[in-house]
CSV table of C-alpha atoms and ligand atoms in Angstrom, one decimal:
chain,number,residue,atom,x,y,z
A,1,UNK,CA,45.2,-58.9,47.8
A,2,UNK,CA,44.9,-56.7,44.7
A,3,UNK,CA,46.6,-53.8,44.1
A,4,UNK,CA,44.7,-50.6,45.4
A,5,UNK,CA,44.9,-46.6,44.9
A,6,UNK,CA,46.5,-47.0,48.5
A,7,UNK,CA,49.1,-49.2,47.7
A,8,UNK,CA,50.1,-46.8,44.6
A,9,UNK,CA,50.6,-44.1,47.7
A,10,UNK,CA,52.6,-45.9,49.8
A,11,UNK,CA,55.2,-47.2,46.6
A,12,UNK,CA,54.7,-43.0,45.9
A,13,UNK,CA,53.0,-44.7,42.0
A,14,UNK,CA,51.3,-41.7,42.4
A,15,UNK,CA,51.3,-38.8,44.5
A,16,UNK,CA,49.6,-37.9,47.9
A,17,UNK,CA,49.8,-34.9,50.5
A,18,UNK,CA,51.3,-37.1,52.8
A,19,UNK,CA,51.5,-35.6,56.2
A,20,UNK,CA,53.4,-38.1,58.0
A,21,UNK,CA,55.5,-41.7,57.6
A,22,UNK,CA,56.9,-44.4,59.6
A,23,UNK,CA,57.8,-47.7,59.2
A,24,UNK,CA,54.1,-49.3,59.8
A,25,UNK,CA,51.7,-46.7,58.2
A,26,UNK,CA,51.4,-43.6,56.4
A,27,UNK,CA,49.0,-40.6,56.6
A,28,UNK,CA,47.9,-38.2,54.1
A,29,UNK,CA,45.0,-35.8,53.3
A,30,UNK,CA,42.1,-37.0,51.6
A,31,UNK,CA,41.4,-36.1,48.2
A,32,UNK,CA,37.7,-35.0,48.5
A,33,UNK,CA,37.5,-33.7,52.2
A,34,UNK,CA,34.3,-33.7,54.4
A,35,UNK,CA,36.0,-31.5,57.0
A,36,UNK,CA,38.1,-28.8,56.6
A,37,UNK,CA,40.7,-31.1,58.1
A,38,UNK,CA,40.4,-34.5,56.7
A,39,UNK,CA,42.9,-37.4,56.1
A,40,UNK,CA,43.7,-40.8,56.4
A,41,UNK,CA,45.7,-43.3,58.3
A,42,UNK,CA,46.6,-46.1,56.1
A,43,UNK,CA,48.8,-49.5,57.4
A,44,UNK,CA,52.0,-50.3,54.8
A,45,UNK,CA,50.4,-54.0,55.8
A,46,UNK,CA,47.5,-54.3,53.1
A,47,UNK,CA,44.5,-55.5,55.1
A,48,UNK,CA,41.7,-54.7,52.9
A,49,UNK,CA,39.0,-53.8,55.8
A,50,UNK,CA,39.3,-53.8,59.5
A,51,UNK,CA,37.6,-57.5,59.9
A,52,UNK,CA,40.3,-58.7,58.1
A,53,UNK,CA,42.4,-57.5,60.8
A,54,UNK,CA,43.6,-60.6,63.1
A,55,UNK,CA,45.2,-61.3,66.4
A,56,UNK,CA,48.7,-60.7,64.7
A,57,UNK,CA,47.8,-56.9,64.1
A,58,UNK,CA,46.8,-56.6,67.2
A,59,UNK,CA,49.8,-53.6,67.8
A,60,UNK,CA,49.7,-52.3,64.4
A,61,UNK,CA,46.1,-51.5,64.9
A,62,UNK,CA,47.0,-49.6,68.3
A,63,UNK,CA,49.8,-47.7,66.4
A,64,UNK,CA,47.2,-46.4,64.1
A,65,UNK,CA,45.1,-45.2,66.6
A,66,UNK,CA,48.0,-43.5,68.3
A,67,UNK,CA,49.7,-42.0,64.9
A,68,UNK,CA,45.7,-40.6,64.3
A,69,UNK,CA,45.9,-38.7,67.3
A,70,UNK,CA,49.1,-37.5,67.2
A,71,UNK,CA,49.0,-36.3,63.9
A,72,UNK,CA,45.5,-34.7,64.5
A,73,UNK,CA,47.4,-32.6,67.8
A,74,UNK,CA,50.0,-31.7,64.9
A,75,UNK,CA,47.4,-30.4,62.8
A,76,UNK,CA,45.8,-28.4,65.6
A,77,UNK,CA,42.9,-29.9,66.2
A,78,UNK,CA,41.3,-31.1,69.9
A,79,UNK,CA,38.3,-32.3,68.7
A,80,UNK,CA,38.4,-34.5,66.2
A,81,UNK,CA,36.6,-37.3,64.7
A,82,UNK,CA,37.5,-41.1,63.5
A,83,UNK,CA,36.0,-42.9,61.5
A,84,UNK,CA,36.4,-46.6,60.3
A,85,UNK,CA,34.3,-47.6,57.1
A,86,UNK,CA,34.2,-51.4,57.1
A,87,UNK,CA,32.7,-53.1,54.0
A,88,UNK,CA,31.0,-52.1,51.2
A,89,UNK,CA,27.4,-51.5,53.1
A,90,UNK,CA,29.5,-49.2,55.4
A,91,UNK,CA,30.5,-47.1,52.3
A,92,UNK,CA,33.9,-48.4,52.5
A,93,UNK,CA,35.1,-47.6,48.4
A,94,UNK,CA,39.1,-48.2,48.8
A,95,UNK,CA,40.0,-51.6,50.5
A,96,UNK,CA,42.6,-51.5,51.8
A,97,UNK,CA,42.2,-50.4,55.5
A,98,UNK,CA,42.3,-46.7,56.5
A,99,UNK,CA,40.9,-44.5,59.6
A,100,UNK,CA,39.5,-41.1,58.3
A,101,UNK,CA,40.3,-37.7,61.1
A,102,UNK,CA,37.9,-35.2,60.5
A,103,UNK,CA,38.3,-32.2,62.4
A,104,UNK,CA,37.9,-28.5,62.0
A,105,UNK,CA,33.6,-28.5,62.3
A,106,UNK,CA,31.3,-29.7,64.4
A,107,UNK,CA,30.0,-33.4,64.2
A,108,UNK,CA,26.4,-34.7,64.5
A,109,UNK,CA,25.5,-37.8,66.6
A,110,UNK,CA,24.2,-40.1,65.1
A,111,UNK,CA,26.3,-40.4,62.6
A,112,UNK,CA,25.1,-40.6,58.9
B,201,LIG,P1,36.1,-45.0,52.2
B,201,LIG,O1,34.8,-44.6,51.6
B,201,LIG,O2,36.1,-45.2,53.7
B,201,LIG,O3,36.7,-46.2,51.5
B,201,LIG,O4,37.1,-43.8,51.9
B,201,LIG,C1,38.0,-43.7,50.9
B,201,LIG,C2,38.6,-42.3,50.9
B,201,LIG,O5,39.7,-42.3,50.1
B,201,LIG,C3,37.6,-41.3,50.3
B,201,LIG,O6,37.3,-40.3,51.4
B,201,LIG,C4,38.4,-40.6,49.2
B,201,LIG,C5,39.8,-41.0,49.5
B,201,LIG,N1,40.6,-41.3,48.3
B,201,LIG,C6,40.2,-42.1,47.2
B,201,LIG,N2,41.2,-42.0,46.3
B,201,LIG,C7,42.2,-41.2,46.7
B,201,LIG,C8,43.4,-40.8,46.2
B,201,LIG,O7,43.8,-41.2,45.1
B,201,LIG,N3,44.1,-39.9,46.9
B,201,LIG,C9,43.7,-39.5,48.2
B,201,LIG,N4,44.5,-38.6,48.8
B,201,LIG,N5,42.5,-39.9,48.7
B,201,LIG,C10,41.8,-40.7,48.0
């Protein structure tokens, strides 16, 4: 996979608000927020879009869900919303995979 603005963040080519790190993925705020709490959840792994995602990321996938609501608790919020952009028709713009957390406002349904 090529090299994306994503991967420059996790080899810190270029600087993020990184609000938390482990071992398997990284989180930091989003550089043009739709929320007044917005950032991302990024794997280290660089899948470029969820359907990429096989049976062998089965657990990573679950960590990122977990580490998105943790780290949403740590930034105070209860409500919250995630979002997964998957292709190109989905407005995905970065590929490698992320899950946006939007919180702070109230969300619409349907979505967008
Ligand atoms: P998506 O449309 O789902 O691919 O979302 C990509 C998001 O990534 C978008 O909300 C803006 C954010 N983003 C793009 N480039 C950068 C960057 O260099 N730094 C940060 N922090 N966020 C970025």
């Amino acid at each position: 996979m090529s090299e994306t603005i994503f991967s420059k963040i996790i080899d810190r080519e270029i600087p993020a608000d990184i609000i938390y790190e482990d071992d398997q993925c990284l989180a930091f705020r989003d550089i043009n927020p739709q929320a007044p709490t917005h950032f991302l959840v990024i794997p280290k792994k660089p899948i470029p879009k969820l359907s990429d995602a096989g049976g062998e990321d089965k657990e990573l996938l679950g960590h990122l869900l977990l580490v998105a609501g943790q780290v949403a608790g740590e930034e105070g919020l209860e409500d919250f919303r995630l979002n997964v952009n998957n292709g190109a028709g989905a407005s995905q713009t970065v590929f490698h995979l992320h899950v946006h957390v939007l919180g702070g406002r109230s969300f619409s349904w349907p979505p967008g």
